[in-house]
XYZ file of C-alpha atoms in Angstrom:
630
model
C 34.394 78.728 -42.260
C 33.314 75.130 -41.611
C 34.397 73.567 -38.299
C 37.103 76.225 -37.800
C 38.502 75.537 -41.413
C 38.318 77.922 -44.247
C 35.911 76.742 -46.870
C 35.038 77.749 -50.388
C 31.967 76.478 -52.124
C 31.642 76.009 -55.860
C 28.170 75.114 -57.031
C 27.345 73.433 -60.331
C 23.955 72.675 -61.909
C 24.008 69.467 -63.954
C 21.820 68.971 -66.958
C 21.813 66.360 -69.757
C 24.137 63.902 -67.887
C 24.507 61.979 -64.668
C 26.285 63.411 -61.673
C 28.754 60.550 -61.134
C 30.362 60.690 -64.567
C 30.578 64.526 -64.401
C 32.312 64.380 -61.014
C 34.834 61.768 -62.348
C 35.564 63.945 -65.312
C 36.075 67.066 -63.052
C 38.257 64.971 -60.694
C 40.474 63.787 -63.628
C 41.044 67.333 -64.928
C 41.703 68.827 -61.527
C 44.142 66.055 -60.634
C 45.989 66.772 -63.886
C 45.981 70.596 -64.089
C 45.522 71.784 -60.413
C 48.187 71.671 -57.730
C 46.825 72.646 -54.210
C 48.945 74.094 -51.553
C 49.767 71.871 -48.416
C 46.675 71.541 -46.191
C 44.157 72.105 -48.850
C 41.834 69.466 -50.265
C 38.768 69.139 -52.524
C 35.500 67.444 -51.322
C 32.664 66.626 -53.724
C 29.368 67.032 -51.899
C 25.724 67.779 -52.638
C 23.954 65.212 -54.875
C 27.200 63.344 -55.472
C 27.831 62.874 -51.834
C 24.271 61.726 -51.297
C 24.684 59.257 -54.205
C 27.885 57.756 -52.713
C 26.143 57.432 -49.272
C 23.121 55.849 -50.754
C 25.236 53.450 -52.937
C 27.110 52.206 -49.916
C 23.783 51.615 -48.250
C 22.436 49.760 -51.305
C 25.456 47.462 -51.175
C 24.120 46.261 -47.808
C 20.483 46.389 -48.476
C 20.346 44.557 -51.842
C 22.050 41.334 -50.578
C 19.851 41.298 -47.517
C 16.770 41.687 -49.668
C 17.908 38.932 -52.065
C 18.663 36.606 -49.144
C 15.198 37.284 -47.559
C 13.455 36.712 -50.815
C 15.159 33.280 -51.193
C 14.318 32.414 -47.588
C 10.681 33.275 -48.125
C 10.485 31.195 -51.302
C 12.063 28.238 -49.558
C 9.613 28.467 -46.658
C 6.725 28.602 -49.186
C 7.739 25.605 -51.226
C 9.929 23.510 -48.753
C 12.085 22.621 -51.761
C 15.667 23.918 -52.452
C 15.598 22.947 -56.077
C 12.263 24.730 -56.784
C 13.456 27.818 -54.830
C 16.520 27.991 -56.993
C 14.332 27.593 -60.105
C 12.193 30.507 -59.106
C 15.201 32.559 -57.957
C 16.469 32.454 -61.551
C 13.664 34.996 -62.369
C 15.892 37.642 -60.547
C 18.819 37.692 -63.056
C 16.312 37.640 -65.924
C 14.430 40.578 -64.487
C 17.689 42.397 -63.822
C 18.575 41.992 -67.469
C 15.237 43.523 -68.501
C 15.764 46.432 -66.089
C 19.327 47.197 -67.367
C 18.150 46.871 -71.000
C 15.290 49.326 -70.384
C 17.547 51.934 -68.821
C 19.847 51.692 -71.718
C 16.969 51.887 -74.205
C 15.713 55.151 -72.600
C 19.369 56.474 -72.206
C 18.927 56.771 -68.383
C 21.867 56.484 -65.994
C 21.886 54.218 -63.007
C 20.634 56.269 -59.989
C 19.436 55.631 -56.459
C 15.812 55.575 -57.651
C 16.759 52.970 -60.217
C 18.459 50.903 -57.396
C 15.324 51.103 -55.404
C 13.390 50.000 -58.485
C 15.588 46.917 -58.811
C 14.724 45.887 -55.187
C 10.965 46.345 -55.913
C 11.418 44.433 -59.175
C 13.176 41.466 -57.493
C 10.306 40.982 -55.061
C 7.616 41.124 -57.765
C 9.527 39.028 -60.233
C 9.496 35.859 -58.157
C 5.868 36.134 -57.517
C 4.752 34.676 -60.799
C 7.139 31.800 -60.569
C 5.838 30.988 -57.079
C 2.245 30.972 -58.291
C 3.059 28.603 -61.190
C 5.220 26.180 -59.161
C 2.617 26.027 -56.429
C 0.021 25.163 -58.919
C 2.071 22.239 -60.216
C 2.724 20.944 -56.657
C -0.984 21.049 -55.991
C -1.718 18.993 -59.079
C 0.998 16.516 -58.047
C -0.608 16.173 -54.496
C -3.989 15.631 -56.291
C -2.507 12.526 -58.034
C -1.661 13.924 -61.519
C 1.416 11.787 -62.127
C 1.900 12.395 -65.826
C 4.509 15.263 -65.875
C 3.571 16.743 -69.222
C -0.084 16.732 -68.306
C 0.659 18.339 -64.999
C 2.619 21.148 -66.643
C -0.129 21.811 -69.134
C -2.976 21.790 -66.619
C -0.956 23.989 -64.162
C -0.077 26.515 -66.927
C -3.723 26.748 -68.027
C -4.867 27.272 -64.404
C -2.296 30.037 -63.669
C -1.785 31.833 -67.038
C -4.573 34.369 -66.180
C -3.327 35.374 -62.682
C 0.256 35.606 -63.962
C -0.548 37.822 -66.925
C -2.934 39.925 -64.816
C -0.287 40.431 -62.087
C 2.310 41.522 -64.668
C -0.043 43.774 -66.534
C -1.358 45.444 -63.457
C 2.170 46.316 -62.329
C 3.215 47.505 -65.832
C 0.173 49.700 -66.241
C 0.467 51.016 -62.699
C 4.081 52.165 -63.248
C 3.479 53.443 -66.775
C 2.336 56.979 -65.781
C 5.566 57.266 -63.663
C 7.752 56.163 -66.531
C 6.202 58.847 -68.795
C 6.105 61.587 -66.193
C 7.653 64.944 -67.059
C 6.480 67.051 -64.122
C 8.295 67.932 -60.900
C 9.995 64.769 -59.423
C 10.004 62.997 -62.748
C 13.797 62.483 -62.467
C 13.124 60.165 -59.492
C 9.956 58.421 -60.757
C 11.235 57.637 -64.352
C 14.172 55.372 -63.502
C 12.232 53.478 -60.887
C 9.230 52.850 -63.140
C 11.460 52.000 -66.178
C 13.381 49.423 -64.267
C 10.143 47.695 -62.922
C 8.437 47.766 -66.319
C 11.407 46.319 -68.336
C 12.249 43.758 -65.688
C 8.638 42.451 -65.389
C 8.491 41.900 -69.153
C 11.482 39.684 -69.251
C 10.782 37.934 -65.978
C 7.218 37.134 -67.200
C 8.715 35.566 -70.321
C 10.904 33.444 -68.177
C 7.933 32.323 -66.117
C 5.854 31.369 -68.977
C 8.448 29.679 -71.236
C 11.753 28.881 -69.408
C 10.293 27.777 -66.015
C 8.204 24.884 -67.335
C 11.309 23.545 -69.104
C 13.390 23.718 -65.960
C 10.591 22.189 -63.887
C 10.233 19.238 -66.267
C 14.035 18.716 -66.398
C 14.350 18.736 -62.581
C 11.372 16.427 -62.045
C 12.647 13.885 -64.606
C 16.125 14.060 -63.006
C 14.644 13.564 -59.553
C 12.563 10.574 -60.700
C 15.574 8.983 -62.359
C 18.301 9.859 -59.860
C 17.631 7.277 -57.120
C 15.732 3.984 -57.376
C 14.989 2.039 -54.281
C 16.231 -1.476 -53.959
C 12.731 -2.785 -54.234
C 12.202 -1.011 -57.490
C 15.490 -2.482 -58.822
C 14.221 -5.893 -57.800
C 11.040 -5.214 -59.517
C 12.864 -4.239 -62.716
C 14.750 -7.463 -62.519
C 11.453 -9.355 -62.097
C 10.205 -7.508 -65.165
C 13.130 -8.813 -67.157
C 12.411 -12.227 -65.814
C 8.876 -12.079 -67.095
C 10.007 -10.926 -70.601
C 12.836 -13.540 -70.944
C 12.542 -17.045 -72.323
C 11.882 -20.187 -70.443
C 15.526 -21.090 -69.590
C 16.462 -17.471 -68.810
C 13.434 -17.081 -66.651
C 14.228 -20.234 -64.583
C 17.784 -18.998 -64.176
C 16.799 -15.518 -62.982
C 14.060 -16.789 -60.667
C 16.680 -18.901 -58.914
C 18.734 -15.722 -58.380
C 15.945 -14.146 -56.304
C 16.117 -15.111 -52.629
C 13.468 -17.586 -51.562
C 11.484 -16.989 -48.393
C 9.251 -19.464 -46.604
C 5.765 -18.572 -45.387
C 6.949 -18.617 -41.680
C 9.869 -16.340 -42.501
C 7.508 -14.007 -44.443
C 5.163 -13.773 -41.516
C 8.004 -13.011 -39.177
C 9.459 -10.360 -41.442
C 6.098 -8.636 -41.856
C 5.389 -8.831 -38.127
C 8.668 -7.092 -37.486
C 8.628 -4.428 -40.301
C 5.053 -3.572 -41.127
C 4.413 0.127 -40.136
C 0.872 -0.405 -39.018
C 1.890 -3.074 -36.585
C 4.611 -0.814 -35.193
C 1.964 1.837 -34.755
C -0.139 -0.615 -32.822
C 2.796 -1.435 -30.464
C 3.362 2.260 -29.925
C -0.306 2.645 -29.054
C 0.182 0.092 -26.234
C 3.153 2.072 -24.958
C 1.198 5.348 -25.164
C -1.680 3.903 -23.130
C 0.889 2.609 -20.547
C 2.372 6.010 -20.123
C -1.053 7.535 -19.587
C -1.568 5.561 -16.408
C 0.255 8.429 -14.664
C -2.614 10.756 -15.577
C -4.938 8.867 -13.167
C -3.079 10.394 -10.182
C -4.636 13.914 -10.091
C -3.129 15.352 -6.956
C -4.248 18.922 -7.758
C -2.323 22.147 -8.027
C 0.404 23.229 -5.679
C 0.664 26.980 -4.741
C 3.510 28.688 -2.783
C 2.526 31.994 -1.387
C 3.202 34.694 1.173
C 0.637 37.016 2.711
C -0.180 39.515 5.376
C -3.317 39.998 7.473
C -4.708 42.593 10.038
C -1.704 44.877 9.389
C -1.699 48.231 11.373
C -0.085 51.544 10.386
C 2.918 50.617 12.424
C 3.455 47.449 10.371
C 2.231 45.138 13.122
C 0.002 42.292 12.156
C -0.097 38.642 11.047
C 2.401 37.746 8.351
C 2.584 34.356 6.564
C 6.266 34.264 5.624
C 5.799 31.191 3.459
C 2.740 29.043 2.800
C 1.975 25.926 0.713
C -1.432 25.099 -0.605
C -2.633 22.018 -2.436
C -5.989 22.333 -4.072
C -8.410 19.902 -5.716
C -6.744 16.655 -4.648
C -8.800 13.982 -6.443
C -8.275 11.206 -3.862
C -11.510 9.333 -4.643
C -11.005 9.546 -8.445
C -7.513 7.845 -8.562
C -8.769 4.321 -8.241
C -11.533 4.480 -10.958
C -9.294 6.554 -13.365
C -6.466 4.037 -12.928
C -8.735 1.147 -13.488
C -10.141 2.783 -16.715
C -6.583 3.379 -17.967
C -5.582 -0.184 -17.241
C -8.618 -1.311 -19.313
C -7.533 0.976 -22.168
C -4.143 -0.589 -22.035
C -5.757 -4.027 -22.283
C -7.814 -2.788 -25.206
C -4.660 -1.631 -27.000
C -3.005 -4.960 -26.389
C -6.040 -6.912 -27.745
C -6.054 -4.571 -30.794
C -2.357 -5.293 -31.306
C -3.107 -9.029 -31.184
C -5.939 -8.579 -33.655
C -3.672 -6.588 -36.080
C -1.016 -9.284 -35.839
C -3.593 -11.963 -36.692
C -5.013 -9.899 -39.574
C -1.472 -9.252 -40.948
C -0.599 -12.912 -40.807
C -3.747 -13.760 -42.658
C -2.876 -11.305 -45.444
C 0.650 -12.541 -45.750
C -0.514 -16.092 -45.888
C -3.012 -15.278 -48.620
C -0.545 -13.317 -50.622
C 2.074 -16.205 -50.257
C -0.547 -18.746 -51.361
C -1.514 -16.590 -54.447
C 2.211 -16.337 -55.393
C 2.726 -20.089 -54.949
C -0.299 -20.914 -57.216
C 0.827 -18.289 -59.854
C 4.325 -19.850 -59.779
C 2.826 -23.402 -60.307
C 0.740 -22.016 -63.226
C 3.793 -20.441 -64.761
C 5.657 -23.699 -64.577
C 2.791 -25.563 -66.134
C 2.468 -23.193 -69.153
C 6.306 -23.115 -69.481
C 6.262 -26.899 -69.897
C 3.335 -26.702 -72.383
C 5.051 -23.985 -74.320
C 8.041 -26.290 -74.803
C 5.776 -29.184 -75.892
C 3.834 -27.076 -78.380
C 6.938 -25.624 -79.856
C 8.193 -29.119 -80.588
C 4.752 -29.981 -81.872
C 4.875 -26.987 -84.244
C 8.246 -28.081 -85.651
C 6.937 -31.572 -86.288
C 3.771 -30.088 -87.901
C 5.867 -27.800 -90.156
C 8.063 -30.711 -91.226
C 5.113 -32.852 -92.126
C 3.564 -30.024 -94.069
C 6.831 -29.497 -96.005
C 6.876 -33.147 -96.803
C 3.205 -32.898 -97.928
C 2.098 -35.451 -95.424
C -0.612 -33.136 -94.072
C -2.617 -30.255 -95.420
C -1.968 -26.585 -94.762
C -5.174 -26.433 -92.708
C -3.777 -28.937 -90.237
C -0.586 -27.028 -89.985
C -2.362 -23.685 -89.484
C -4.463 -25.278 -86.700
C -1.324 -26.436 -84.950
C 0.342 -23.018 -85.277
C -2.686 -21.286 -83.872
C -2.664 -23.576 -80.908
C 0.989 -22.751 -80.299
C 0.128 -19.087 -80.307
C -2.535 -19.485 -77.766
C -0.326 -21.427 -75.366
C 2.344 -18.688 -75.822
C -0.213 -16.006 -74.860
C -1.371 -18.016 -71.804
C 2.262 -18.345 -70.729
C 2.793 -14.656 -71.028
C -0.333 -13.975 -68.924
C 0.977 -16.445 -66.338
C 4.188 -14.475 -66.185
C 2.322 -11.297 -65.472
C 0.178 -12.921 -62.881
C 3.222 -14.301 -61.044
C 4.950 -10.860 -61.185
C 1.794 -9.218 -59.780
C 1.508 -11.806 -56.967
C 5.189 -11.360 -55.990
C 4.648 -7.564 -55.793
C 1.636 -8.036 -53.556
C 3.547 -10.431 -51.279
C 6.596 -8.099 -50.986
C 4.288 -5.210 -50.112
C 3.610 -6.888 -46.788
C 7.322 -7.696 -46.107
C 8.556 -4.051 -46.146
C 12.007 -5.039 -47.071
C 14.727 -3.807 -49.349
C 15.191 -7.286 -50.619
C 12.715 -8.628 -53.302
C 11.715 -12.299 -52.446
C 10.012 -15.077 -54.261
C 8.196 -18.139 -52.831
C 9.510 -21.592 -52.529
C 8.353 -24.017 -55.287
C 8.201 -26.867 -52.786
C 5.064 -27.846 -51.030
C 5.111 -26.671 -47.420
C 3.254 -27.916 -44.409
C 0.838 -24.986 -44.780
C -0.837 -27.000 -47.634
C -1.957 -29.714 -45.219
C -5.679 -29.551 -44.336
C -4.931 -29.421 -40.544
C -6.765 -26.824 -38.432
C -6.355 -25.947 -34.800
C -9.197 -26.484 -32.459
C -9.056 -23.177 -30.670
C -12.228 -21.766 -29.286
C -13.953 -18.773 -31.017
C -14.510 -17.331 -27.560
C -10.897 -16.333 -27.268
C -10.767 -14.680 -30.757
C -9.117 -11.202 -30.758
C -12.207 -9.752 -32.509
C -14.314 -10.786 -29.495
C -11.550 -9.785 -27.088
C -11.441 -6.303 -28.571
C -15.209 -6.011 -28.251
C -15.181 -7.311 -24.642
C -12.358 -4.838 -23.821
C -14.432 -2.013 -25.169
C -17.258 -3.039 -22.887
C -14.889 -3.055 -19.933
C -13.458 0.254 -20.930
C -16.892 1.763 -21.167
C -17.744 0.364 -17.745
C -14.614 1.766 -16.249
C -15.164 5.152 -17.869
C -18.785 5.211 -16.333
C -17.325 4.624 -12.965
C -14.673 7.336 -13.507
C -17.403 9.715 -14.571
C -19.362 8.914 -11.411
C -16.303 9.644 -9.281
C -16.639 13.321 -10.345
C -19.578 13.607 -7.890
C -17.227 12.751 -4.999
C -15.519 15.566 -3.000
C -11.936 16.674 -3.584
C -9.510 17.581 -0.767
C -7.786 20.870 -0.173
C -4.888 21.298 2.245
C -2.893 24.420 3.287
C 0.096 24.992 5.706
C 2.112 28.228 6.383
C 4.688 29.634 8.803
C 3.567 32.921 10.392
C 4.779 35.928 12.404
C 2.540 37.880 14.649
C 3.643 41.397 15.651
C 7.244 40.512 14.840
C 7.323 37.283 16.851
C 7.938 34.098 14.923
C 7.122 30.535 15.796
C 3.455 30.544 14.718
C 1.900 28.438 12.016
C -1.463 27.906 10.372
C -3.101 25.044 8.552
C -6.335 24.426 6.683
C -7.954 21.114 5.592
C -11.214 21.071 3.650
C -13.144 19.463 0.832
C -14.661 20.812 -2.456
C -18.107 19.659 -3.279
C -19.761 20.581 -6.577
C -23.130 22.239 -5.772
C -24.098 22.518 -9.412
C -23.156 19.225 -11.054
C -25.044 19.382 -14.279
C -21.844 18.998 -16.278
C -20.800 15.971 -14.224
C -24.290 14.511 -14.590
C -24.198 14.825 -18.230
C -20.905 13.103 -18.559
C -22.023 10.376 -16.288
C -25.229 9.769 -18.336
C -23.221 9.714 -21.537
C -20.788 7.257 -20.108
C -23.686 5.015 -19.136
C -25.144 5.145 -22.601
C -21.662 4.454 -24.072
C -21.474 1.272 -21.902
C -24.818 0.121 -23.338
C -23.582 0.822 -26.843
C -20.423 -1.219 -26.137
C -22.557 -4.088 -24.990
C -24.640 -4.097 -28.185
C -21.521 -3.859 -30.306
C -20.136 -6.890 -28.456
C -23.265 -8.896 -29.083
C -23.172 -7.903 -32.705
C -19.556 -8.965 -32.978
C -20.370 -12.354 -31.396
C -23.121 -12.960 -33.942
C -21.018 -11.913 -36.893
C -18.044 -14.013 -35.843
C -20.196 -17.145 -35.274
C -21.996 -16.611 -38.658
C -18.844 -15.906 -40.615
C -17.100 -18.907 -39.119
C -19.903 -21.284 -40.035
C -20.050 -19.871 -43.633
C -16.214 -20.131 -44.042
C -16.269 -23.674 -42.607
C -18.695 -24.803 -45.369
C -16.506 -23.005 -47.932
C -13.407 -24.665 -46.621
C -15.021 -28.159 -46.649
C -16.144 -27.605 -50.173
C -12.815 -26.508 -51.622
C -10.915 -29.017 -49.559
C -12.935 -31.883 -51.138
C -12.410 -30.321 -54.578
C -8.743 -29.901 -54.165
C -8.246 -33.482 -52.702
C -10.243 -34.836 -55.743
C -8.009 -33.045 -58.216
C -4.764 -33.877 -56.219
C -5.477 -37.592 -55.678
C -7.447 -38.539 -58.790
C -7.848 -35.995 -61.519
C -4.307 -34.622 -61.801
C -2.575 -38.017 -62.026
C -4.908 -38.994 -64.846
C -4.422 -35.628 -66.581
C -0.643 -35.916 -66.457
C -0.813 -39.544 -67.832
C -3.164 -38.355 -70.552
C -0.797 -35.569 -71.506
C 2.234 -37.895 -71.669
C 0.240 -40.511 -73.585
C -0.898 -37.974 -76.048
C 2.655 -36.733 -76.701
C 3.942 -40.250 -77.097
C 1.174 -41.360 -79.360
C 1.615 -38.322 -81.631
C 5.410 -38.807 -81.846
C 4.760 -42.467 -82.944
C 2.148 -41.401 -85.415
C -0.664 -43.161 -83.704
C -2.994 -40.100 -83.578
C -3.398 -37.096 -85.837
C -3.247 -33.318 -85.052
C -6.885 -32.931 -84.013
C -6.791 -35.865 -81.545
C -3.483 -34.688 -80.130
C -4.659 -31.130 -79.547
C -7.946 -32.286 -78.047
C -6.327 -34.652 -75.564
C -3.720 -32.059 -74.588
C -6.400 -29.355 -74.145
C -8.433 -31.660 -71.759
C -5.375 -32.418 -69.666
C -4.456 -28.689 -69.479
C -7.935 -27.680 -68.521
C -7.859 -30.229 -65.764
C -4.563 -28.947 -64.353
C -5.753 -25.359 -64.565
C -8.935 -26.227 -62.684
C -6.848 -28.040 -60.072
C -4.809 -24.876 -59.564
C -7.976 -22.812 -59.178
C -9.273 -25.273 -56.643
C -5.991 -25.168 -54.758
C -6.165 -21.360 -54.651
C -9.765 -21.344 -53.365
C -8.940 -24.047 -50.758
C -5.910 -22.002 -49.460
C -7.921 -18.800 -49.299
C -10.710 -20.414 -47.360
C -8.204 -22.212 -45.096
C -6.398 -19.069 -44.207
C -9.618 -17.086 -43.607
C -10.818 -19.941 -41.322
C -7.489 -19.999 -39.468
C -8.073 -16.250 -38.895
C -11.269 -16.913 -36.986
C -9.605 -19.867 -35.068
C -6.792 -17.692 -34.208
C -4.269 -20.161 -35.595
C -0.745 -19.186 -36.512
C 0.417 -22.651 -37.630
C 2.092 -22.739 -41.003
C-alpha cells in the first residue's frame, strides 16, 4: 500500500535504448491492449519520472542561463550589435552538440542537457576574446577595418585555440569513459566537445565576416550633416570652373563677425569654461563650515532605583569654524574671479583662432579665383597655339611649350582647390555647426590696418596670472586660519530624579595642541604664493616681449601688403591684360607672352602671400591688445 491505496510495482531494467522511447512504446501498447477497472491507473516512475522532472526544470533553467549569458556579454562590450554577433556562437555550438550525439548514437538525457548549458557558456568566450581585441585596436587608432581584423586575429588566435583545445582534451577522458558512471559522463562530454569544435570554427571564420559587415554598415548608415557638406565641397573641388562657381554660391556665406559669434556660442571648450565659473560660484557655500550637529539622549549618576540625571534630548554643535569663514569665502571669491579671467582668455584665444582660420580661407578663395581665371586664359591660349601649329605658322616646339604651360596652370588650379577645401574645413571646425559655411569674397573691414589702443596691462593673460597670485594669497590666509580656535556648543533638556524643568549647556573652544599638519599647509601655501608671483612676473615679461616682436612683424607685412595692393598688383594686372591683348593681335610671340604672364602671376601670388602674413600678424597682435574689432 502507498498512501492507503493498493499499489503494485513492476520493475524493468533498460539496456541498449533510452528510457523515454521505451516508456512511450509501453504506454502505446498498454493503451491499446489493456483495459483497467474503474479507479485503477498506471504511473511511470523511477528513472523516467526523474527524467520528466529534470526536463521541466531544464525548460526553466536553460532560458535563464541564455538570458544571463547575453546580459553578461552586453555588459562586457556595451554594444547590442556585437553582443548579438557573439551570441550566434550558441546555435552553432548547439548544432555541433546535437551532431556529436547523433554520431555516437546517444539519446538526449539530463546529463546531455547540462552539457549544453556548460557548452553555451564556454562557446561565447572565444567570440568575446576576439571582439574585445578588435575594439582595443579601434581605440588605439587602427582605422583600417581589414588591417584591424587581421591584427586582432593574429593577436587572439593562440588564446582562442588554446582555450578550445584545453576544454576538448579535458573532456575527452569523460567522453571515452566506460567505467561506473560513464552513462552520465559520456553524453555531457560528447556535447561539449562537439559543440566547441563547431563554435570555434564560427569564431575563426564566420565572426570576422560578420564584424566587417556590421562595421561597414555602421560607417555608411548615418552621415552627419557636416560630412554631407564636406562631400558637397569635394564635388565642388573636382568640378569645372563654371560648376565650381555655381556650387560655391550654394554654400551659405558667413561673415567673420558671425563666425566669431557662432563659435563663441557653440564651441565646447568655451562652454566648459563657463561651467567652470558656475562651479566655482557654487563652491562659495563650502566656506561656511558650521561643524557637525549631533542630537543625543543620555543618563548620568543613575542609582539602582532608576533615579539620576537624564538628558531627555540634547543638541551639540562641534567644530564651528567661525574664524575661518571670512578667509575661506575670500579665497573662493578669488577662485571665481580666476575662472572668469580664464573664460575671458579662452574667448579671446578662440576669437583669434577663428579670425586666422577665416583669413586663411579668404586668401585660399582669392588664390582659387586667380588660378581659375588663368586656367581660362591658358585654355584659350592653347587653342590658338594649336590652330597656328595646324596652319604651320609655328613650330611643334612652340606648341609643346604652350601645352606644357597650360598643364602647369591646371595643376596649380587643382592645388588651389584643395587648399581652399582644407581652409574651409579648418574654419568650420571652430563653428561646431551642422551647416557647412564658406567665406565672403568681398573685402571686409577686418582687412583695414586699424588696431585698438588698449593697454597690455589689462590683457587676460596678465589678469589670469594676477588672479593666480590673489588666489595663492587668499589660500595662504585660509591656511593660517586653521591655527585659530573652533567653537563648540551644547544644549539639553534634563530630568533629575523624575522632576523635569532642568537644562544644561556647554560652550567651549577647540585649539590644536599639535599643529604640525596645519603648519605644513601654511608653509606650502606661502611658497605657493611666491611661485604665483614669479609666474606673474614671467608672464609680464613674455607678454611684453611677444607684443614687441609681433608689432615688428605686423609693420613689416603691413608695408609689404600695402606695396603690393597699391603699386605692384595694379601693374601686374595691366601687364597681364596687355600680354593677352598683344598676343591676340600677333604683336608678341609665345615665349614673350608666357614670360609676361608668368611675371604677372608670380606678382599676384606673392601679393596673396603678403596678405596672408599681414592678416596672421594682425590677428596675433589683436590678441595681445585684447581687441575684438572685426
